[in-house]
């Protein structure tokens, strides 16, 4: 009915109109962009598996379809994507997106998220590495390390400090020993009452940083801008250890003895917890 309507201030999209709306009301609706686009938000720190569950819950498509699409790493997808990454984990930028229902396919949503990564994260990386970077790191390793920082850091003031600890350990060829890498490897969610066990941290996986030196094969989560920046600009510190208090904060230590004492102090406050 309004096919011939043209307006240089109107936004393209799909709109729902009531049958009794006047032409002026229709125009007003288009001008204010009240389209039927669907909106979805991907929080920082979410994995591809969590994204897939959301899309299936919202009836966009099945979780399996999305996961499969993130593993199709054709060079045509983006020429800047690193070679030999296991999936797009870490490169799907966390943000709020809008899309028309008719366009909500796994590949289209992935394209939106890669576009945002390119606009925000890749721009930051290229500008930093082209100047006088505080740390020199490949794109793949940057995203991987930043994803571990993302999962470890809860309090903003600790983010760059946690990044500094990980950089110190990498430079000393120490294993990162990061709980979130074990949780990611085996789909485990620990709590104060049910932390990781010795058996779990000894289970073999390329992602288990308790067993393997260096970084895991790829990222373990989507990464927000704050963790990306912290990984490029880590705090200058001599800390080598930290342990979570389970309230979001951490105790940082310089020596193994101090670290073990911090663990014991935390364990005393949570009697049912065992390490």
PDB file of C-alpha atoms in Angstrom:
ATOM      1  CA  UNK A   1       0.000   0.000   0.000  1.00  0.00           C
ATOM      2  CA  UNK A   2       2.874   2.374   0.818  1.00  0.00           C
ATOM      3  CA  UNK A   3       5.293   0.941  -1.715  1.00  0.00           C
ATOM      4  CA  UNK A   4       5.770   4.288  -3.442  1.00  0.00           C
ATOM      5  CA  UNK A   5       6.540   6.140  -0.229  1.00  0.00           C
ATOM      6  CA  UNK A   6       9.962   7.784  -0.424  1.00  0.00           C
ATOM      7  CA  UNK A   7      11.819   9.825   2.166  1.00  0.00           C
ATOM      8  CA  UNK A   8      15.468  10.628   2.463  1.00  0.00           C
ATOM      9  CA  UNK A   9      15.184  10.645   6.268  1.00  0.00           C
ATOM     10  CA  UNK A  10      13.556   7.184   6.471  1.00  0.00           C
ATOM     11  CA  UNK A  11      15.455   4.068   7.534  1.00  0.00           C
ATOM     12  CA  UNK A  12      15.148   0.784   5.675  1.00  0.00           C
ATOM     13  CA  UNK A  13      13.649  -2.110   7.591  1.00  0.00           C
ATOM     14  CA  UNK A  14      10.519  -4.141   8.223  1.00  0.00           C
ATOM     15  CA  UNK A  15       7.659  -2.400   9.999  1.00  0.00           C
ATOM     16  CA  UNK A  16       4.388  -3.543  11.549  1.00  0.00           C
ATOM     17  CA  UNK A  17       1.443  -1.210  10.919  1.00  0.00           C
ATOM     18  CA  UNK A  18      -2.035  -1.292  12.405  1.00  0.00           C
ATOM     19  CA  UNK A  19      -4.866  -1.493   9.862  1.00  0.00           C
ATOM     20  CA  UNK A  20      -6.406   1.729  11.171  1.00  0.00           C
ATOM     21  CA  UNK A  21      -3.204   3.812  11.004  1.00  0.00           C
ATOM     22  CA  UNK A  22      -3.333   6.969   8.944  1.00  0.00           C
ATOM     23  CA  UNK A  23      -0.689   7.818   6.388  1.00  0.00           C
ATOM     24  CA  UNK A  24       0.774  10.467   8.698  1.00  0.00           C
ATOM     25  CA  UNK A  25       1.082   7.902  11.497  1.00  0.00           C
ATOM     26  CA  UNK A  26       2.816   5.468   9.161  1.00  0.00           C
ATOM     27  CA  UNK A  27       5.285   8.150   8.081  1.00  0.00           C
ATOM     28  CA  UNK A  28       5.913   9.121  11.700  1.00  0.00           C
ATOM     29  CA  UNK A  29       6.632   5.489  12.589  1.00  0.00           C
ATOM     30  CA  UNK A  30       9.125   5.131   9.749  1.00  0.00           C
ATOM     31  CA  UNK A  31      10.789   8.433  10.650  1.00  0.00           C
ATOM     32  CA  UNK A  32      11.308   7.260  14.229  1.00  0.00           C
ATOM     33  CA  UNK A  33      12.657   3.910  12.978  1.00  0.00           C
ATOM     34  CA  UNK A  34      10.210   1.733  14.884  1.00  0.00           C
ATOM     35  CA  UNK A  35      10.947  -1.286  12.742  1.00  0.00           C
ATOM     36  CA  UNK A  36      10.542  -4.926  13.720  1.00  0.00           C
ATOM     37  CA  UNK A  37      14.286  -5.546  13.845  1.00  0.00           C
ATOM     38  CA  UNK A  38      15.229  -7.960  16.592  1.00  0.00           C
ATOM     39  CA  UNK A  39      17.897  -7.034  19.108  1.00  0.00           C
ATOM     40  CA  UNK A  40      20.324  -9.318  20.896  1.00  0.00           C
ATOM     41  CA  UNK A  41      23.175  -8.671  23.321  1.00  0.00           C
ATOM     42  CA  UNK A  42      26.350 -10.712  23.670  1.00  0.00           C
ATOM     43  CA  UNK A  43      28.003  -9.987  27.057  1.00  0.00           C
ATOM     44  CA  UNK A  44      31.753  -9.821  27.475  1.00  0.00           C
ATOM     45  CA  UNK A  45      33.210 -13.167  28.462  1.00  0.00           C
ATOM     46  CA  UNK A  46      30.620 -15.319  26.706  1.00  0.00           C
ATOM     47  CA  UNK A  47      31.784 -18.343  24.759  1.00  0.00           C
ATOM     48  CA  UNK A  48      30.482 -19.429  21.357  1.00  0.00           C
ATOM     49  CA  UNK A  49      28.539 -22.182  23.134  1.00  0.00           C
ATOM     50  CA  UNK A  50      26.713 -19.607  25.263  1.00  0.00           C
ATOM     51  CA  UNK A  51      25.937 -17.486  22.200  1.00  0.00           C
ATOM     52  CA  UNK A  52      24.580 -20.566  20.441  1.00  0.00           C
ATOM     53  CA  UNK A  53      22.256 -21.303  23.370  1.00  0.00           C
ATOM     54  CA  UNK A  54      20.923 -17.744  23.258  1.00  0.00           C
ATOM     55  CA  UNK A  55      20.195 -17.871  19.517  1.00  0.00           C
ATOM     56  CA  UNK A  56      18.399 -21.195  19.881  1.00  0.00           C
ATOM     57  CA  UNK A  57      16.383 -19.880  22.841  1.00  0.00           C
ATOM     58  CA  UNK A  58      15.373 -16.830  20.781  1.00  0.00           C
ATOM     59  CA  UNK A  59      14.411 -19.201  17.939  1.00  0.00           C
ATOM     60  CA  UNK A  60      16.836 -17.692  15.444  1.00  0.00           C
ATOM     61  CA  UNK A  61      18.265 -21.109  14.541  1.00  0.00           C
ATOM     62  CA  UNK A  62      19.652 -24.142  16.348  1.00  0.00           C
ATOM     63  CA  UNK A  63      22.713 -23.966  18.561  1.00  0.00           C
ATOM     64  CA  UNK A  64      24.404 -26.619  16.432  1.00  0.00           C
ATOM     65  CA  UNK A  65      23.973 -24.520  13.288  1.00  0.00           C
ATOM     66  CA  UNK A  66      25.688 -21.539  14.888  1.00  0.00           C
ATOM     67  CA  UNK A  67      28.576 -23.564  16.311  1.00  0.00           C
ATOM     68  CA  UNK A  68      29.141 -25.202  12.925  1.00  0.00           C
ATOM     69  CA  UNK A  69      29.196 -21.796  11.208  1.00  0.00           C
ATOM     70  CA  UNK A  70      31.869 -20.505  13.622  1.00  0.00           C
ATOM     71  CA  UNK A  71      34.110 -23.398  12.584  1.00  0.00           C
ATOM     72  CA  UNK A  72      33.929 -22.626   8.852  1.00  0.00           C
ATOM     73  CA  UNK A  73      37.117 -20.647   8.521  1.00  0.00           C
ATOM     74  CA  UNK A  74      37.206 -19.879   4.815  1.00  0.00           C
ATOM     75  CA  UNK A  75      39.871 -17.305   3.854  1.00  0.00           C
ATOM     76  CA  UNK A  76      37.095 -15.416   2.113  1.00  0.00           C
ATOM     77  CA  UNK A  77      35.387 -14.691   5.444  1.00  0.00           C
ATOM     78  CA  UNK A  78      37.994 -12.087   6.528  1.00  0.00           C
ATOM     79  CA  UNK A  79      41.518 -11.774   5.174  1.00  0.00           C
ATOM     80  CA  UNK A  80      42.787 -10.480   8.519  1.00  0.00           C
ATOM     81  CA  UNK A  81      41.741 -13.555  10.503  1.00  0.00           C
ATOM     82  CA  UNK A  82      44.809 -15.483  11.714  1.00  0.00           C
ATOM     83  CA  UNK A  83      45.663 -18.825  10.155  1.00  0.00           C
ATOM     84  CA  UNK A  84      45.221 -22.074  12.075  1.00  0.00           C
ATOM     85  CA  UNK A  85      42.766 -20.803  14.677  1.00  0.00           C
ATOM     86  CA  UNK A  86      40.415 -23.628  15.784  1.00  0.00           C
ATOM     87  CA  UNK A  87      37.271 -21.478  15.507  1.00  0.00           C
ATOM     88  CA  UNK A  88      36.084 -17.879  15.671  1.00  0.00           C
ATOM     89  CA  UNK A  89      36.138 -17.986  19.472  1.00  0.00           C
ATOM     90  CA  UNK A  90      37.349 -14.601  20.704  1.00  0.00           C
ATOM     91  CA  UNK A  91      36.782 -12.826  17.391  1.00  0.00           C
ATOM     92  CA  UNK A  92      33.010 -12.395  17.775  1.00  0.00           C
ATOM     93  CA  UNK A  93      32.881  -9.008  19.451  1.00  0.00           C
ATOM     94  CA  UNK A  94      30.557  -8.665  22.472  1.00  0.00           C
ATOM     95  CA  UNK A  95      28.001  -5.913  21.913  1.00  0.00           C
ATOM     96  CA  UNK A  96      24.316  -5.233  21.274  1.00  0.00           C
ATOM     97  CA  UNK A  97      23.172  -5.860  17.710  1.00  0.00           C
ATOM     98  CA  UNK A  98      20.016  -5.373  15.664  1.00  0.00           C
ATOM     99  CA  UNK A  99      19.023  -7.440  12.670  1.00  0.00           C
ATOM    100  CA  UNK A 100      15.932  -8.101  10.582  1.00  0.00           C
ATOM    101  CA  UNK A 101      14.372 -11.498  11.354  1.00  0.00           C
ATOM    102  CA  UNK A 102      14.592 -12.454   7.682  1.00  0.00           C
ATOM    103  CA  UNK A 103      18.367 -11.899   7.798  1.00  0.00           C
ATOM    104  CA  UNK A 104      19.039 -13.647  11.110  1.00  0.00           C
ATOM    105  CA  UNK A 105      21.159 -16.520   9.829  1.00  0.00           C
ATOM    106  CA  UNK A 106      24.316 -17.838  11.545  1.00  0.00           C
ATOM    107  CA  UNK A 107      26.590 -16.462   8.845  1.00  0.00           C
ATOM    108  CA  UNK A 108      24.928 -13.044   8.772  1.00  0.00           C
ATOM    109  CA  UNK A 109      25.176 -12.674  12.556  1.00  0.00           C
ATOM    110  CA  UNK A 110      28.801 -13.797  12.472  1.00  0.00           C
ATOM    111  CA  UNK A 111      29.483 -11.171   9.800  1.00  0.00           C
ATOM    112  CA  UNK A 112      27.986  -8.468  12.032  1.00  0.00           C
ATOM    113  CA  UNK A 113      30.162  -9.491  14.952  1.00  0.00           C
ATOM    114  CA  UNK A 114      33.323  -9.760  12.860  1.00  0.00           C
ATOM    115  CA  UNK A 115      32.609  -6.319  11.411  1.00  0.00           C
ATOM    116  CA  UNK A 116      32.412  -4.911  14.938  1.00  0.00           C
ATOM    117  CA  UNK A 117      35.640  -6.672  15.909  1.00  0.00           C
ATOM    118  CA  UNK A 118      37.333  -5.139  12.882  1.00  0.00           C
ATOM    119  CA  UNK A 119      36.019  -1.664  13.694  1.00  0.00           C
ATOM    120  CA  UNK A 120      36.942  -1.738  17.380  1.00  0.00           C
ATOM    121  CA  UNK A 121      39.479  -4.429  18.284  1.00  0.00           C
ATOM    122  CA  UNK A 122      41.473  -4.792  15.083  1.00  0.00           C
ATOM    123  CA  UNK A 123      41.795  -1.017  14.789  1.00  0.00           C
ATOM    124  CA  UNK A 124      43.158  -0.854  18.350  1.00  0.00           C
ATOM    125  CA  UNK A 125      45.612  -3.684  17.690  1.00  0.00           C
ATOM    126  CA  UNK A 126      46.979  -2.260  14.454  1.00  0.00           C
ATOM    127  CA  UNK A 127      47.429   1.220  15.887  1.00  0.00           C
ATOM    128  CA  UNK A 128      49.191  -0.132  18.982  1.00  0.00           C
ATOM    129  CA  UNK A 129      51.548  -2.500  17.168  1.00  0.00           C
ATOM    130  CA  UNK A 130      52.388   0.081  14.496  1.00  0.00           C
ATOM    131  CA  UNK A 131      53.620   2.582  17.096  1.00  0.00           C
ATOM    132  CA  UNK A 132      55.954   1.739  19.955  1.00  0.00           C
ATOM    133  CA  UNK A 133      54.082  -1.108  21.617  1.00  0.00           C
ATOM    134  CA  UNK A 134      54.628  -1.919  25.265  1.00  0.00           C
ATOM    135  CA  UNK A 135      54.328  -5.587  24.276  1.00  0.00           C
ATOM    136  CA  UNK A 136      54.801  -7.208  20.877  1.00  0.00           C
ATOM    137  CA  UNK A 137      52.272  -9.949  20.191  1.00  0.00           C
ATOM    138  CA  UNK A 138      50.505 -11.605  17.257  1.00  0.00           C
ATOM    139  CA  UNK A 139      46.807 -10.992  16.683  1.00  0.00           C
ATOM    140  CA  UNK A 140      45.895 -14.582  17.528  1.00  0.00           C
ATOM    141  CA  UNK A 141      47.934 -14.620  20.751  1.00  0.00           C
ATOM    142  CA  UNK A 142      46.595 -11.201  21.755  1.00  0.00           C
ATOM    143  CA  UNK A 143      42.991 -12.335  21.489  1.00  0.00           C
ATOM    144  CA  UNK A 144      43.761 -15.605  23.287  1.00  0.00           C
ATOM    145  CA  UNK A 145      45.564 -13.961  26.213  1.00  0.00           C
ATOM    146  CA  UNK A 146      42.973 -11.180  26.444  1.00  0.00           C
ATOM    147  CA  UNK A 147      40.194 -13.781  26.648  1.00  0.00           C
ATOM    148  CA  UNK A 148      41.867 -15.325  29.707  1.00  0.00           C
ATOM    149  CA  UNK A 149      42.204 -11.876  31.279  1.00  0.00           C
ATOM    150  CA  UNK A 150      38.512 -11.308  30.499  1.00  0.00           C
ATOM    151  CA  UNK A 151      37.472 -14.448  32.351  1.00  0.00           C
ATOM    152  CA  UNK A 152      39.758 -13.824  35.342  1.00  0.00           C
ATOM    153  CA  UNK A 153      39.093 -10.113  35.881  1.00  0.00           C
ATOM    154  CA  UNK A 154      35.922  -9.106  37.683  1.00  0.00           C
ATOM    155  CA  UNK A 155      36.966  -5.829  39.279  1.00  0.00           C
ATOM    156  CA  UNK A 156      37.999  -3.208  36.758  1.00  0.00           C
ATOM    157  CA  UNK A 157      40.921  -1.939  38.847  1.00  0.00           C
ATOM    158  CA  UNK A 158      42.521  -5.405  38.781  1.00  0.00           C
ATOM    159  CA  UNK A 159      42.310  -5.987  35.020  1.00  0.00           C
ATOM    160  CA  UNK A 160      45.700  -4.588  33.981  1.00  0.00           C
ATOM    161  CA  UNK A 161      47.311  -6.131  37.080  1.00  0.00           C
ATOM    162  CA  UNK A 162      46.045  -9.592  36.095  1.00  0.00           C
ATOM    163  CA  UNK A 163      47.367  -9.010  32.582  1.00  0.00           C
ATOM    164  CA  UNK A 164      50.709  -8.028  34.100  1.00  0.00           C
ATOM    165  CA  UNK A 165      50.878 -11.262  36.115  1.00  0.00           C
ATOM    166  CA  UNK A 166      50.219 -13.361  33.011  1.00  0.00           C
ATOM    167  CA  UNK A 167      52.855 -11.490  31.015  1.00  0.00           C
ATOM    168  CA  UNK A 168      55.356 -12.059  33.853  1.00  0.00           C
ATOM    169  CA  UNK A 169      54.646 -15.767  33.862  1.00  0.00           C
ATOM    170  CA  UNK A 170      54.914 -16.058  30.074  1.00  0.00           C
ATOM    171  CA  UNK A 171      58.265 -14.268  30.085  1.00  0.00           C
ATOM    172  CA  UNK A 172      59.557 -16.672  32.736  1.00  0.00           C
ATOM    173  CA  UNK A 173      58.225 -19.742  30.884  1.00  0.00           C
ATOM    174  CA  UNK A 174      55.885 -20.444  33.781  1.00  0.00           C
ATOM    175  CA  UNK A 175      52.572 -22.139  33.107  1.00  0.00           C
ATOM    176  CA  UNK A 176      49.649 -19.705  33.319  1.00  0.00           C
ATOM    177  CA  UNK A 177      47.651 -22.068  35.572  1.00  0.00           C
ATOM    178  CA  UNK A 178      44.379 -20.273  34.875  1.00  0.00           C
ATOM    179  CA  UNK A 179      41.178 -21.880  36.157  1.00  0.00           C
ATOM    180  CA  UNK A 180      38.990 -20.523  33.308  1.00  0.00           C
ATOM    181  CA  UNK A 181      41.035 -22.454  30.742  1.00  0.00           C
ATOM    182  CA  UNK A 182      40.194 -25.696  32.557  1.00  0.00           C
ATOM    183  CA  UNK A 183      36.550 -24.705  32.854  1.00  0.00           C
ATOM    184  CA  UNK A 184      36.475 -23.999  29.111  1.00  0.00           C
ATOM    185  CA  UNK A 185      38.258 -27.230  28.210  1.00  0.00           C
ATOM    186  CA  UNK A 186      35.838 -29.455  30.111  1.00  0.00           C
ATOM    187  CA  UNK A 187      32.693 -27.296  30.253  1.00  0.00           C
ATOM    188  CA  UNK A 188      32.932 -26.918  34.033  1.00  0.00           C
ATOM    189  CA  UNK A 189      31.483 -24.090  36.102  1.00  0.00           C
ATOM    190  CA  UNK A 190      33.137 -23.855  39.497  1.00  0.00           C
ATOM    191  CA  UNK A 191      31.643 -22.144  42.547  1.00  0.00           C
ATOM    192  CA  UNK A 192      32.979 -21.363  46.046  1.00  0.00           C
ATOM    193  CA  UNK A 193      31.291 -24.559  47.266  1.00  0.00           C
ATOM    194  CA  UNK A 194      32.443 -26.620  44.284  1.00  0.00           C
ATOM    195  CA  UNK A 195      35.836 -25.448  43.036  1.00  0.00           C
ATOM    196  CA  UNK A 196      38.034 -27.249  40.564  1.00  0.00           C
ATOM    197  CA  UNK A 197      39.533 -30.426  41.979  1.00  0.00           C
ATOM    198  CA  UNK A 198      43.094 -31.696  41.665  1.00  0.00           C
ATOM    199  CA  UNK A 199      41.824 -34.408  39.341  1.00  0.00           C
ATOM    200  CA  UNK A 200      40.179 -31.872  37.049  1.00  0.00           C
ATOM    201  CA  UNK A 201      43.223 -29.623  36.722  1.00  0.00           C
ATOM    202  CA  UNK A 202      45.276 -32.708  35.830  1.00  0.00           C
ATOM    203  CA  UNK A 203      42.988 -33.817  33.007  1.00  0.00           C
ATOM    204  CA  UNK A 204      44.777 -33.544  29.652  1.00  0.00           C
ATOM    205  CA  UNK A 205      43.616 -30.922  27.155  1.00  0.00           C
ATOM    206  CA  UNK A 206      45.444 -28.453  24.909  1.00  0.00           C
ATOM    207  CA  UNK A 207      43.473 -25.750  26.756  1.00  0.00           C
ATOM    208  CA  UNK A 208      44.567 -26.841  30.233  1.00  0.00           C
ATOM    209  CA  UNK A 209      47.151 -24.220  31.229  1.00  0.00           C
ATOM    210  CA  UNK A 210      47.939 -26.134  34.420  1.00  0.00           C
ATOM    211  CA  UNK A 211      49.566 -28.825  32.274  1.00  0.00           C
ATOM    212  CA  UNK A 212      50.721 -26.940  29.181  1.00  0.00           C
ATOM    213  CA  UNK A 213      53.187 -24.105  28.912  1.00  0.00           C
ATOM    214  CA  UNK A 214      52.338 -20.954  26.998  1.00  0.00           C
ATOM    215  CA  UNK A 215      48.960 -20.033  25.587  1.00  0.00           C
ATOM    216  CA  UNK A 216      46.156 -22.467  24.681  1.00  0.00           C
ATOM    217  CA  UNK A 217      45.359 -23.115  20.977  1.00  0.00           C
ATOM    218  CA  UNK A 218      42.791 -20.329  20.877  1.00  0.00           C
ATOM    219  CA  UNK A 219      40.639 -17.939  22.868  1.00  0.00           C
ATOM    220  CA  UNK A 220      38.214 -19.153  25.525  1.00  0.00           C
ATOM    221  CA  UNK A 221      35.629 -16.348  25.339  1.00  0.00           C
ATOM    222  CA  UNK A 222      34.555 -13.134  23.664  1.00  0.00           C
ATOM    223  CA  UNK A 223      36.712 -10.224  24.759  1.00  0.00           C
ATOM    224  CA  UNK A 224      35.645  -6.702  25.673  1.00  0.00           C
ATOM    225  CA  UNK A 225      37.620  -3.585  24.893  1.00  0.00           C
ATOM    226  CA  UNK A 226      38.886  -3.171  28.482  1.00  0.00           C
ATOM    227  CA  UNK A 227      40.590  -6.587  28.534  1.00  0.00           C
ATOM    228  CA  UNK A 228      41.985  -6.071  25.048  1.00  0.00           C
ATOM    229  CA  UNK A 229      43.528  -2.770  26.156  1.00  0.00           C
ATOM    230  CA  UNK A 230      44.847  -4.252  29.406  1.00  0.00           C
ATOM    231  CA  UNK A 231      46.605  -7.037  27.532  1.00  0.00           C
ATOM    232  CA  UNK A 232      48.415  -4.502  25.351  1.00  0.00           C
ATOM    233  CA  UNK A 233      49.160  -2.231  28.304  1.00  0.00           C
ATOM    234  CA  UNK A 234      49.673  -4.511  31.321  1.00  0.00           C
ATOM    235  CA  UNK A 235      50.580  -3.132  34.712  1.00  0.00           C
ATOM    236  CA  UNK A 236      54.278  -3.091  35.577  1.00  0.00           C
ATOM    237  CA  UNK A 237      54.414  -5.431  38.555  1.00  0.00           C
ATOM    238  CA  UNK A 238      56.547  -8.149  40.097  1.00  0.00           C
ATOM    239  CA  UNK A 239      53.544 -10.261  41.085  1.00  0.00           C
ATOM    240  CA  UNK A 240      53.602 -13.832  39.769  1.00  0.00           C
ATOM    241  CA  UNK A 241      50.513 -15.291  41.460  1.00  0.00           C
ATOM    242  CA  UNK A 242      46.942 -14.432  42.316  1.00  0.00           C
ATOM    243  CA  UNK A 243      44.026 -16.289  43.827  1.00  0.00           C
ATOM    244  CA  UNK A 244      40.344 -15.412  43.745  1.00  0.00           C
ATOM    245  CA  UNK A 245      38.452 -14.567  46.905  1.00  0.00           C
ATOM    246  CA  UNK A 246      35.188 -15.550  45.158  1.00  0.00           C
ATOM    247  CA  UNK A 247      33.794 -12.070  45.752  1.00  0.00           C
ATOM    248  CA  UNK A 248      35.336 -10.819  42.526  1.00  0.00           C
ATOM    249  CA  UNK A 249      38.607  -9.625  44.054  1.00  0.00           C
ATOM    250  CA  UNK A 250      41.985 -11.372  44.155  1.00  0.00           C
ATOM    251  CA  UNK A 251      44.985 -11.677  46.439  1.00  0.00           C
ATOM    252  CA  UNK A 252      48.224 -11.038  44.531  1.00  0.00           C
ATOM    253  CA  UNK A 253      51.561 -12.517  45.604  1.00  0.00           C
ATOM    254  CA  UNK A 254      55.200 -12.319  44.570  1.00  0.00           C
ATOM    255  CA  UNK A 255      56.331 -15.706  45.888  1.00  0.00           C
ATOM    256  CA  UNK A 256      54.884 -19.195  45.934  1.00  0.00           C
ATOM    257  CA  UNK A 257      54.996 -19.251  49.747  1.00  0.00           C
ATOM    258  CA  UNK A 258      52.915 -16.072  49.960  1.00  0.00           C
ATOM    259  CA  UNK A 259      50.533 -17.448  47.347  1.00  0.00           C
ATOM    260  CA  UNK A 260      49.989 -20.680  49.273  1.00  0.00           C
ATOM    261  CA  UNK A 261      49.358 -18.709  52.474  1.00  0.00           C
ATOM    262  CA  UNK A 262      46.759 -16.621  50.639  1.00  0.00           C
ATOM    263  CA  UNK A 263      45.044 -19.807  49.466  1.00  0.00           C
ATOM    264  CA  UNK A 264      44.990 -21.183  53.006  1.00  0.00           C
ATOM    265  CA  UNK A 265      43.505 -17.944  54.358  1.00  0.00           C
ATOM    266  CA  UNK A 266      40.743 -18.056  51.756  1.00  0.00           C
ATOM    267  CA  UNK A 267      40.090 -21.759  52.397  1.00  0.00           C
ATOM    268  CA  UNK A 268      39.562 -21.071  56.099  1.00  0.00           C
ATOM    269  CA  UNK A 269      36.692 -18.731  55.243  1.00  0.00           C
ATOM    270  CA  UNK A 270      35.017 -21.379  53.103  1.00  0.00           C
ATOM    271  CA  UNK A 271      35.242 -24.566  55.210  1.00  0.00           C
ATOM    272  CA  UNK A 272      33.489 -26.807  52.679  1.00  0.00           C
ATOM    273  CA  UNK A 273      35.890 -25.862  49.930  1.00  0.00           C
ATOM    274  CA  UNK A 274      38.797 -28.210  49.171  1.00  0.00           C
ATOM    275  CA  UNK A 275      41.690 -27.857  46.746  1.00  0.00           C
TER     276      UNK A 275
END
